[in-house]
Amino acid sequence: MSETPVKQQNTAAYYGQAVASFGIALGAVAVGIFNMETDAWVRAFLGVAVLYLTTSAFTLAKVVRDRQEAGQIVSRVDQARLEKLLAEHDPFQKL
């Protein structure tokens, strides 16, 4: 009676598009910073800022994914407990 959710798998094309999009965006920002007509320290500061933003975005994505997966595990355990109680319950048994 339990319904196991189907695990969603991303296609190779979707994965490739995500990687390519990230690479193009990071490359475009790097080229923009490199061609900027300012002092070298300003370009270096912006480069470090972009790297920091990139790593914090990856960390945020991981935290959100981990929280979602933890919620799914808790709901599966609760569902299993409920199914066990319902399977063991006899409505015609005298109290």
PDB file of N, CA and C in Angstrom:
ATOM      1  N   MET A   1       0.794  -1.195   0.000  1.00  0.00           N
ATOM      2  CA  MET A   1       0.000   0.000   0.000  1.00  0.00           C
ATOM      3  C   MET A   1       0.840   1.264   0.000  1.00  0.00           C
ATOM      4  N   SER A   2       2.120   1.128   0.268  1.00  0.00           N
ATOM      5  CA  SER A   2       2.933   2.337   0.304  1.00  0.00           C
ATOM      6  C   SER A   2       3.373   2.712  -1.102  1.00  0.00           C
ATOM      7  N   GLU A   3       3.411   3.981  -1.314  1.00  0.00           N
ATOM      8  CA  GLU A   3       3.847   4.486  -2.609  1.00  0.00           C
ATOM      9  C   GLU A   3       5.259   5.023  -2.459  1.00  0.00           C
ATOM     10  N   THR A   4       6.188   4.393  -3.138  1.00  0.00           N
ATOM     11  CA  THR A   4       7.558   4.872  -3.090  1.00  0.00           C
ATOM     12  C   THR A   4       7.729   5.931  -4.166  1.00  0.00           C
ATOM     13  N   PRO A   5       8.184   7.117  -3.775  1.00  0.00           N
ATOM     14  CA  PRO A   5       8.354   8.150  -4.796  1.00  0.00           C
ATOM     15  C   PRO A   5       9.484   7.777  -5.755  1.00  0.00           C
ATOM     16  N   VAL A   6       9.265   8.089  -7.002  1.00  0.00           N
ATOM     17  CA  VAL A   6      10.271   7.813  -8.027  1.00  0.00           C
ATOM     18  C   VAL A   6      11.362   8.868  -7.927  1.00  0.00           C
ATOM     19  N   LYS A   7      12.593   8.417  -7.868  1.00  0.00           N
ATOM     20  CA  LYS A   7      13.708   9.354  -7.776  1.00  0.00           C
ATOM     21  C   LYS A   7      13.890  10.037  -9.132  1.00  0.00           C
ATOM     22  N   GLN A   8      13.920  11.350  -9.110  1.00  0.00           N
ATOM     23  CA  GLN A   8      14.055  12.102 -10.342  1.00  0.00           C
ATOM     24  C   GLN A   8      15.515  12.123 -10.778  1.00  0.00           C
ATOM     25  N   GLN A   9      15.739  11.795 -12.013  1.00  0.00           N
ATOM     26  CA  GLN A   9      17.084  11.805 -12.574  1.00  0.00           C
ATOM     27  C   GLN A   9      17.169  12.908 -13.623  1.00  0.00           C
ATOM     28  N   ASN A  10      18.233  13.678 -13.565  1.00  0.00           N
ATOM     29  CA  ASN A  10      18.452  14.702 -14.578  1.00  0.00           C
ATOM     30  C   ASN A  10      19.063  14.053 -15.814  1.00  0.00           C
ATOM     31  N   THR A  11      18.680  14.555 -16.971  1.00  0.00           N
ATOM     32  CA  THR A  11      19.242  14.026 -18.204  1.00  0.00           C
ATOM     33  C   THR A  11      20.654  14.570 -18.401  1.00  0.00           C
ATOM     34  N   ALA A  12      21.395  13.909 -19.266  1.00  0.00           N
ATOM     35  CA  ALA A  12      22.758  14.358 -19.563  1.00  0.00           C
ATOM     36  C   ALA A  12      22.742  15.734 -20.226  1.00  0.00           C
ATOM     37  N   ALA A  13      21.719  15.995 -21.047  1.00  0.00           N
ATOM     38  CA  ALA A  13      21.622  17.297 -21.710  1.00  0.00           C
ATOM     39  C   ALA A  13      21.389  18.416 -20.692  1.00  0.00           C
ATOM     40  N   TYR A  14      20.557  18.152 -19.698  1.00  0.00           N
ATOM     41  CA  TYR A  14      20.296  19.159 -18.663  1.00  0.00           C
ATOM     42  C   TYR A  14      21.565  19.432 -17.860  1.00  0.00           C
ATOM     43  N   TYR A  15      22.262  18.367 -17.500  1.00  0.00           N
ATOM     44  CA  TYR A  15      23.516  18.519 -16.766  1.00  0.00           C
ATOM     45  C   TYR A  15      24.530  19.298 -17.605  1.00  0.00           C
ATOM     46  N   GLY A  16      24.642  18.954 -18.872  1.00  0.00           N
ATOM     47  CA  GLY A  16      25.565  19.658 -19.765  1.00  0.00           C
ATOM     48  C   GLY A  16      25.221  21.125 -19.914  1.00  0.00           C
ATOM     49  N   GLN A  17      23.936  21.410 -20.014  1.00  0.00           N
ATOM     50  CA  GLN A  17      23.507  22.807 -20.141  1.00  0.00           C
ATOM     51  C   GLN A  17      23.848  23.585 -18.874  1.00  0.00           C
ATOM     52  N   ALA A  18      23.648  22.979 -17.720  1.00  0.00           N
ATOM     53  CA  ALA A  18      23.957  23.669 -16.464  1.00  0.00           C
ATOM     54  C   ALA A  18      25.449  23.951 -16.346  1.00  0.00           C
ATOM     55  N   VAL A  19      26.270  22.971 -16.704  1.00  0.00           N
ATOM     56  CA  VAL A  19      27.726  23.159 -16.625  1.00  0.00           C
ATOM     57  C   VAL A  19      28.180  24.215 -17.632  1.00  0.00           C
ATOM     58  N   ALA A  20      27.659  24.130 -18.859  1.00  0.00           N
ATOM     59  CA  ALA A  20      28.038  25.100 -19.893  1.00  0.00           C
ATOM     60  C   ALA A  20      27.599  26.513 -19.507  1.00  0.00           C
ATOM     61  N   SER A  21      26.392  26.633 -18.975  1.00  0.00           N
ATOM     62  CA  SER A  21      25.889  27.945 -18.567  1.00  0.00           C
ATOM     63  C   SER A  21      26.748  28.543 -17.469  1.00  0.00           C
ATOM     64  N   PHE A  22      27.121  27.724 -16.498  1.00  0.00           N
ATOM     65  CA  PHE A  22      27.990  28.200 -15.418  1.00  0.00           C
ATOM     66  C   PHE A  22      29.344  28.625 -15.974  1.00  0.00           C
ATOM     67  N   GLY A  23      29.922  27.819 -16.850  1.00  0.00           N
ATOM     68  CA  GLY A  23      31.226  28.140 -17.429  1.00  0.00           C
ATOM     69  C   GLY A  23      31.201  29.418 -18.245  1.00  0.00           C
ATOM     70  N   ILE A  24      30.159  29.590 -19.050  1.00  0.00           N
ATOM     71  CA  ILE A  24      30.035  30.801 -19.880  1.00  0.00           C
ATOM     72  C   ILE A  24      29.865  32.039 -19.001  1.00  0.00           C
ATOM     73  N   ALA A  25      29.017  31.937 -17.970  1.00  0.00           N
ATOM     74  CA  ALA A  25      28.796  33.089 -17.089  1.00  0.00           C
ATOM     75  C   ALA A  25      30.064  33.472 -16.345  1.00  0.00           C
ATOM     76  N   LEU A  26      30.772  32.474 -15.810  1.00  0.00           N
ATOM     77  CA  LEU A  26      32.008  32.762 -15.091  1.00  0.00           C
ATOM     78  C   LEU A  26      33.074  33.325 -16.035  1.00  0.00           C
ATOM     79  N   GLY A  27      33.145  32.788 -17.243  1.00  0.00           N
ATOM     80  CA  GLY A  27      34.093  33.287 -18.237  1.00  0.00           C
ATOM     81  C   GLY A  27      33.782  34.712 -18.665  1.00  0.00           C
ATOM     82  N   ALA A  28      32.500  35.012 -18.847  1.00  0.00           N
ATOM     83  CA  ALA A  28      32.109  36.365 -19.250  1.00  0.00           C
ATOM     84  C   ALA A  28      32.468  37.387 -18.173  1.00  0.00           C
ATOM     85  N   VAL A  29      32.253  37.026 -16.926  1.00  0.00           N
ATOM     86  CA  VAL A  29      32.609  37.939 -15.832  1.00  0.00           C
ATOM     87  C   VAL A  29      34.124  38.114 -15.768  1.00  0.00           C
ATOM     88  N   ALA A  30      34.865  37.019 -15.948  1.00  0.00           N
ATOM     89  CA  ALA A  30      36.330  37.096 -15.916  1.00  0.00           C
ATOM     90  C   ALA A  30      36.853  37.995 -17.037  1.00  0.00           C
ATOM     91  N   VAL A  31      36.310  37.850 -18.238  1.00  0.00           N
ATOM     92  CA  VAL A  31      36.727  38.696 -19.367  1.00  0.00           C
ATOM     93  C   VAL A  31      36.371  40.158 -19.092  1.00  0.00           C
ATOM     94  N   GLY A  32      35.180  40.379 -18.543  1.00  0.00           N
ATOM     95  CA  GLY A  32      34.764  41.750 -18.217  1.00  0.00           C
ATOM     96  C   GLY A  32      35.674  42.405 -17.196  1.00  0.00           C
ATOM     97  N   ILE A  33      36.030  41.646 -16.166  1.00  0.00           N
ATOM     98  CA  ILE A  33      36.932  42.194 -15.142  1.00  0.00           C
ATOM     99  C   ILE A  33      38.321  42.432 -15.724  1.00  0.00           C
ATOM    100  N   PHE A  34      38.801  41.499 -16.540  1.00  0.00           N
ATOM    101  CA  PHE A  34      40.139  41.619 -17.123  1.00  0.00           C
ATOM    102  C   PHE A  34      40.232  42.841 -18.047  1.00  0.00           C
ATOM    103  N   ASN A  35      39.188  43.119 -18.818  1.00  0.00           N
ATOM    104  CA  ASN A  35      39.202  44.231 -19.778  1.00  0.00           C
ATOM    105  C   ASN A  35      38.780  45.564 -19.172  1.00  0.00           C
ATOM    106  N   MET A  36      38.507  45.586 -17.901  1.00  0.00           N
ATOM    107  CA  MET A  36      38.101  46.813 -17.234  1.00  0.00           C
ATOM    108  C   MET A  36      39.259  47.813 -17.205  1.00  0.00           C
ATOM    109  N   GLU A  37      38.949  49.062 -17.405  1.00  0.00           N
ATOM    110  CA  GLU A  37      39.994  50.089 -17.416  1.00  0.00           C
ATOM    111  C   GLU A  37      40.134  50.703 -16.031  1.00  0.00           C
ATOM    112  N   THR A  38      40.654  49.921 -15.117  1.00  0.00           N
ATOM    113  CA  THR A  38      40.902  50.396 -13.758  1.00  0.00           C
ATOM    114  C   THR A  38      42.257  49.865 -13.296  1.00  0.00           C
ATOM    115  N   ASP A  39      42.593  50.196 -12.074  1.00  0.00           N
ATOM    116  CA  ASP A  39      43.843  49.704 -11.501  1.00  0.00           C
ATOM    117  C   ASP A  39      43.785  48.191 -11.315  1.00  0.00           C
ATOM    118  N   ALA A  40      44.965  47.603 -11.228  1.00  0.00           N
ATOM    119  CA  ALA A  40      45.043  46.147 -11.070  1.00  0.00           C
ATOM    120  C   ALA A  40      44.432  45.694  -9.749  1.00  0.00           C
ATOM    121  N   TRP A  41      44.575  46.480  -8.690  1.00  0.00           N
ATOM    122  CA  TRP A  41      44.037  46.058  -7.396  1.00  0.00           C
ATOM    123  C   TRP A  41      42.521  46.015  -7.415  1.00  0.00           C
ATOM    124  N   VAL A  42      41.873  46.901  -8.194  1.00  0.00           N
ATOM    125  CA  VAL A  42      40.412  46.894  -8.304  1.00  0.00           C
ATOM    126  C   VAL A  42      39.966  45.624  -9.029  1.00  0.00           C
ATOM    127  N   ARG A  43      40.674  45.286 -10.109  1.00  0.00           N
ATOM    128  CA  ARG A  43      40.340  44.051 -10.838  1.00  0.00           C
ATOM    129  C   ARG A  43      40.572  42.827  -9.970  1.00  0.00           C
ATOM    130  N   ALA A  44      41.650  42.826  -9.196  1.00  0.00           N
ATOM    131  CA  ALA A  44      41.927  41.702  -8.299  1.00  0.00           C
ATOM    132  C   ALA A  44      40.841  41.576  -7.230  1.00  0.00           C
ATOM    133  N   PHE A  45      40.413  42.699  -6.691  1.00  0.00           N
ATOM    134  CA  PHE A  45      39.354  42.679  -5.691  1.00  0.00           C
ATOM    135  C   PHE A  45      38.066  42.116  -6.286  1.00  0.00           C
ATOM    136  N   LEU A  46      37.704  42.559  -7.476  1.00  0.00           N
ATOM    137  CA  LEU A  46      36.489  42.055  -8.113  1.00  0.00           C
ATOM    138  C   LEU A  46      36.610  40.566  -8.442  1.00  0.00           C
ATOM    139  N   GLY A  47      37.798  40.127  -8.840  1.00  0.00           N
ATOM    140  CA  GLY A  47      38.014  38.708  -9.118  1.00  0.00           C
ATOM    141  C   GLY A  47      37.832  37.853  -7.876  1.00  0.00           C
ATOM    142  N   VAL A  48      38.388  38.306  -6.757  1.00  0.00           N
ATOM    143  CA  VAL A  48      38.223  37.579  -5.497  1.00  0.00           C
ATOM    144  C   VAL A  48      36.753  37.592  -5.077  1.00  0.00           C
ATOM    145  N   ALA A  49      36.069  38.713  -5.280  1.00  0.00           N
ATOM    146  CA  ALA A  49      34.653  38.799  -4.932  1.00  0.00           C
ATOM    147  C   ALA A  49      33.827  37.808  -5.749  1.00  0.00           C
ATOM    148  N   VAL A  50      34.138  37.666  -7.032  1.00  0.00           N
ATOM    149  CA  VAL A  50      33.414  36.709  -7.879  1.00  0.00           C
ATOM    150  C   VAL A  50      33.680  35.276  -7.415  1.00  0.00           C
ATOM    151  N   LEU A  51      34.914  34.959  -7.067  1.00  0.00           N
ATOM    152  CA  LEU A  51      35.228  33.619  -6.572  1.00  0.00           C
ATOM    153  C   LEU A  51      34.510  33.340  -5.254  1.00  0.00           C
ATOM    154  N   TYR A  52      34.460  34.331  -4.369  1.00  0.00           N
ATOM    155  CA  TYR A  52      33.759  34.165  -3.096  1.00  0.00           C
ATOM    156  C   TYR A  52      32.266  33.964  -3.325  1.00  0.00           C
ATOM    157  N   LEU A  53      31.689  34.737  -4.225  1.00  0.00           N
ATOM    158  CA  LEU A  53      30.268  34.597  -4.548  1.00  0.00           C
ATOM    159  C   LEU A  53      29.978  33.212  -5.124  1.00  0.00           C
ATOM    160  N   THR A  54      30.872  32.717  -5.973  1.00  0.00           N
ATOM    161  CA  THR A  54      30.685  31.402  -6.573  1.00  0.00           C
ATOM    162  C   THR A  54      30.719  30.293  -5.517  1.00  0.00           C
ATOM    163  N   THR A  55      31.704  30.332  -4.632  1.00  0.00           N
ATOM    164  CA  THR A  55      31.778  29.288  -3.610  1.00  0.00           C
ATOM    165  C   THR A  55      30.609  29.363  -2.636  1.00  0.00           C
ATOM    166  N   SER A  56      30.170  30.561  -2.286  1.00  0.00           N
ATOM    167  CA  SER A  56      29.035  30.666  -1.374  1.00  0.00           C
ATOM    168  C   SER A  56      27.740  30.216  -2.050  1.00  0.00           C
ATOM    169  N   ALA A  57      27.613  30.401  -3.355  1.00  0.00           N
ATOM    170  CA  ALA A  57      26.432  29.903  -4.074  1.00  0.00           C
ATOM    171  C   ALA A  57      26.411  28.375  -4.073  1.00  0.00           C
ATOM    172  N   PHE A  58      27.570  27.738  -4.277  1.00  0.00           N
ATOM    173  CA  PHE A  58      27.641  26.281  -4.208  1.00  0.00           C
ATOM    174  C   PHE A  58      27.297  25.779  -2.808  1.00  0.00           C
ATOM    175  N   THR A  59      27.794  26.465  -1.790  1.00  0.00           N
ATOM    176  CA  THR A  59      27.501  26.072  -0.412  1.00  0.00           C
ATOM    177  C   THR A  59      26.020  26.200  -0.111  1.00  0.00           C
ATOM    178  N   LEU A  60      25.403  27.294  -0.544  1.00  0.00           N
ATOM    179  CA  LEU A  60      23.975  27.485  -0.333  1.00  0.00           C
ATOM    180  C   LEU A  60      23.170  26.391  -1.023  1.00  0.00           C
ATOM    181  N   ALA A  61      23.526  26.053  -2.250  1.00  0.00           N
ATOM    182  CA  ALA A  61      22.817  24.996  -2.966  1.00  0.00           C
ATOM    183  C   ALA A  61      22.936  23.663  -2.235  1.00  0.00           C
ATOM    184  N   LYS A  62      24.109  23.377  -1.688  1.00  0.00           N
ATOM    185  CA  LYS A  62      24.312  22.123  -0.957  1.00  0.00           C
ATOM    186  C   LYS A  62      23.489  22.107   0.326  1.00  0.00           C
ATOM    187  N   VAL A  63      23.447  23.219   1.053  1.00  0.00           N
ATOM    188  CA  VAL A  63      22.682  23.284   2.295  1.00  0.00           C
ATOM    189  C   VAL A  63      21.190  23.090   2.015  1.00  0.00           C
ATOM    190  N   VAL A  64      20.684  23.733   0.977  1.00  0.00           N
ATOM    191  CA  VAL A  64      19.271  23.590   0.624  1.00  0.00           C
ATOM    192  C   VAL A  64      18.966  22.144   0.244  1.00  0.00           C
ATOM    193  N   ARG A  65      19.838  21.518  -0.545  1.00  0.00           N
ATOM    194  CA  ARG A  65      19.641  20.120  -0.947  1.00  0.00           C
ATOM    195  C   ARG A  65      19.678  19.195   0.259  1.00  0.00           C
ATOM    196  N   ASP A  66      20.638  19.405   1.165  1.00  0.00           N
ATOM    197  CA  ASP A  66      20.746  18.559   2.353  1.00  0.00           C
ATOM    198  C   ASP A  66      19.512  18.683   3.241  1.00  0.00           C
ATOM    199  N   ARG A  67      19.000  19.901   3.398  1.00  0.00           N
ATOM    200  CA  ARG A  67      17.799  20.094   4.214  1.00  0.00           C
ATOM    201  C   ARG A  67      16.590  19.398   3.580  1.00  0.00           C
ATOM    202  N   GLN A  68      16.479  19.473   2.271  1.00  0.00           N
ATOM    203  CA  GLN A  68      15.372  18.810   1.583  1.00  0.00           C
ATOM    204  C   GLN A  68      15.477  17.294   1.729  1.00  0.00           C
ATOM    205  N   GLU A  69      16.673  16.736   1.569  1.00  0.00           N
ATOM    206  CA  GLU A  69      16.854  15.294   1.704  1.00  0.00           C
ATOM    207  C   GLU A  69      16.585  14.834   3.127  1.00  0.00           C
ATOM    208  N   ALA A  70      16.966  15.621   4.130  1.00  0.00           N
ATOM    209  CA  ALA A  70      16.694  15.265   5.525  1.00  0.00           C
ATOM    210  C   ALA A  70      15.193  15.248   5.783  1.00  0.00           C
ATOM    211  N   GLY A  71      14.473  16.186   5.213  1.00  0.00           N
ATOM    212  CA  GLY A  71      13.019  16.212   5.360  1.00  0.00           C
ATOM    213  C   GLY A  71      12.365  15.005   4.728  1.00  0.00           C
ATOM    214  N   GLN A  72      12.896  14.545   3.604  1.00  0.00           N
ATOM    215  CA  GLN A  72      12.344  13.359   2.947  1.00  0.00           C
ATOM    216  C   GLN A  72      12.590  12.116   3.793  1.00  0.00           C
ATOM    217  N   ILE A  73      13.747  12.024   4.429  1.00  0.00           N
ATOM    218  CA  ILE A  73      14.055  10.861   5.263  1.00  0.00           C
ATOM    219  C   ILE A  73      13.123  10.820   6.471  1.00  0.00           C
ATOM    220  N   VAL A  74      12.907  11.966   7.113  1.00  0.00           N
ATOM    221  CA  VAL A  74      12.023  12.021   8.279  1.00  0.00           C
ATOM    222  C   VAL A  74      10.606  11.642   7.880  1.00  0.00           C
ATOM    223  N   SER A  75      10.128  12.138   6.745  1.00  0.00           N
ATOM    224  CA  SER A  75       8.768  11.812   6.337  1.00  0.00           C
ATOM    225  C   SER A  75       8.644  10.331   5.972  1.00  0.00           C
ATOM    226  N   ARG A  76       9.697   9.707   5.439  1.00  0.00           N
ATOM    227  CA  ARG A  76       9.653   8.281   5.144  1.00  0.00           C
ATOM    228  C   ARG A  76       9.593   7.458   6.417  1.00  0.00           C
ATOM    229  N   VAL A  77      10.347   7.856   7.438  1.00  0.00           N
ATOM    230  CA  VAL A  77      10.317   7.143   8.715  1.00  0.00           C
ATOM    231  C   VAL A  77       8.936   7.265   9.347  1.00  0.00           C
ATOM    232  N   ASP A  78       8.368   8.471   9.340  1.00  0.00           N
ATOM    233  CA  ASP A  78       7.023   8.663   9.886  1.00  0.00           C
ATOM    234  C   ASP A  78       5.994   7.840   9.129  1.00  0.00           C
ATOM    235  N   GLN A  79       6.113   7.780   7.822  1.00  0.00           N
ATOM    236  CA  GLN A  79       5.195   7.003   6.998  1.00  0.00           C
ATOM    237  C   GLN A  79       5.315   5.514   7.322  1.00  0.00           C
ATOM    238  N   ALA A  80       6.533   5.024   7.516  1.00  0.00           N
ATOM    239  CA  ALA A  80       6.734   3.612   7.859  1.00  0.00           C
ATOM    240  C   ALA A  80       6.132   3.288   9.215  1.00  0.00           C
ATOM    241  N   ARG A  81       6.290   4.179  10.185  1.00  0.00           N
ATOM    242  CA  ARG A  81       5.687   3.966  11.507  1.00  0.00           C
ATOM    243  C   ARG A  81       4.170   3.916  11.408  1.00  0.00           C
ATOM    244  N   LEU A  82       3.581   4.819  10.653  1.00  0.00           N
ATOM    245  CA  LEU A  82       2.137   4.845  10.488  1.00  0.00           C
ATOM    246  C   LEU A  82       1.651   3.568   9.822  1.00  0.00           C
ATOM    247  N   GLU A  83       2.336   3.108   8.795  1.00  0.00           N
ATOM    248  CA  GLU A  83       1.935   1.878   8.115  1.00  0.00           C
ATOM    249  C   GLU A  83       2.031   0.674   9.045  1.00  0.00           C
ATOM    250  N   LYS A  84       3.050   0.639   9.907  1.00  0.00           N
ATOM    251  CA  LYS A  84       3.196  -0.458  10.861  1.00  0.00           C
ATOM    252  C   LYS A  84       2.043  -0.446  11.860  1.00  0.00           C
ATOM    253  N   LEU A  85       1.702   0.729  12.387  1.00  0.00           N
ATOM    254  CA  LEU A  85       0.587   0.823  13.325  1.00  0.00           C
ATOM    255  C   LEU A  85      -0.726   0.389  12.683  1.00  0.00           C
ATOM    256  N   LEU A  86      -0.961   0.814  11.452  1.00  0.00           N
ATOM    257  CA  LEU A  86      -2.195   0.448  10.769  1.00  0.00           C
ATOM    258  C   LEU A  86      -2.244  -1.045  10.465  1.00  0.00           C
ATOM    259  N   ALA A  87      -1.104  -1.627  10.146  1.00  0.00           N
ATOM    260  CA  ALA A  87      -1.071  -3.057   9.854  1.00  0.00           C
ATOM    261  C   ALA A  87      -1.321  -3.886  11.115  1.00  0.00           C
ATOM    262  N   GLU A  88      -0.861  -3.405  12.264  1.00  0.00           N
ATOM    263  CA  GLU A  88      -1.026  -4.149  13.511  1.00  0.00           C
ATOM    264  C   GLU A  88      -2.382  -3.903  14.171  1.00  0.00           C
ATOM    265  N   HIS A  89      -3.088  -2.881  13.759  1.00  0.00           N
ATOM    266  CA  HIS A  89      -4.354  -2.522  14.403  1.00  0.00           C
ATOM    267  C   HIS A  89      -5.467  -3.462  13.959  1.00  0.00           C
ATOM    268  N   ASP A  90      -6.206  -3.962  14.946  1.00  0.00           N
ATOM    269  CA  ASP A  90      -7.377  -4.805  14.662  1.00  0.00           C
ATOM    270  C   ASP A  90      -8.614  -4.049  15.147  1.00  0.00           C
ATOM    271  N   PRO A  91      -9.417  -3.548  14.224  1.00  0.00           N
ATOM    272  CA  PRO A  91     -10.577  -2.734  14.656  1.00  0.00           C
ATOM    273  C   PRO A  91     -11.650  -3.549  15.370  1.00  0.00           C
ATOM    274  N   PHE A  92     -11.623  -4.869  15.245  1.00  0.00           N
ATOM    275  CA  PHE A  92     -12.665  -5.693  15.867  1.00  0.00           C
ATOM    276  C   PHE A  92     -12.239  -6.253  17.222  1.00  0.00           C
ATOM    277  N   GLN A  93     -11.043  -5.895  17.671  1.00  0.00           N
ATOM    278  CA  GLN A  93     -10.565  -6.376  18.965  1.00  0.00           C
ATOM    279  C   GLN A  93     -11.227  -5.571  20.079  1.00  0.00           C
ATOM    280  N   LYS A  94     -11.638  -6.274  21.144  1.00  0.00           N
ATOM    281  CA  LYS A  94     -12.275  -5.593  22.276  1.00  0.00           C
ATOM    282  C   LYS A  94     -11.230  -4.846  23.083  1.00  0.00           C
ATOM    283  N   LEU A  95     -11.581  -3.686  23.525  1.00  0.00           N
ATOM    284  CA  LEU A  95     -10.666  -2.884  24.334  1.00  0.00           C
ATOM    285  C   LEU A  95     -10.613  -3.325  25.741  1.00  0.00           C
TER     286      LEU A  95
END
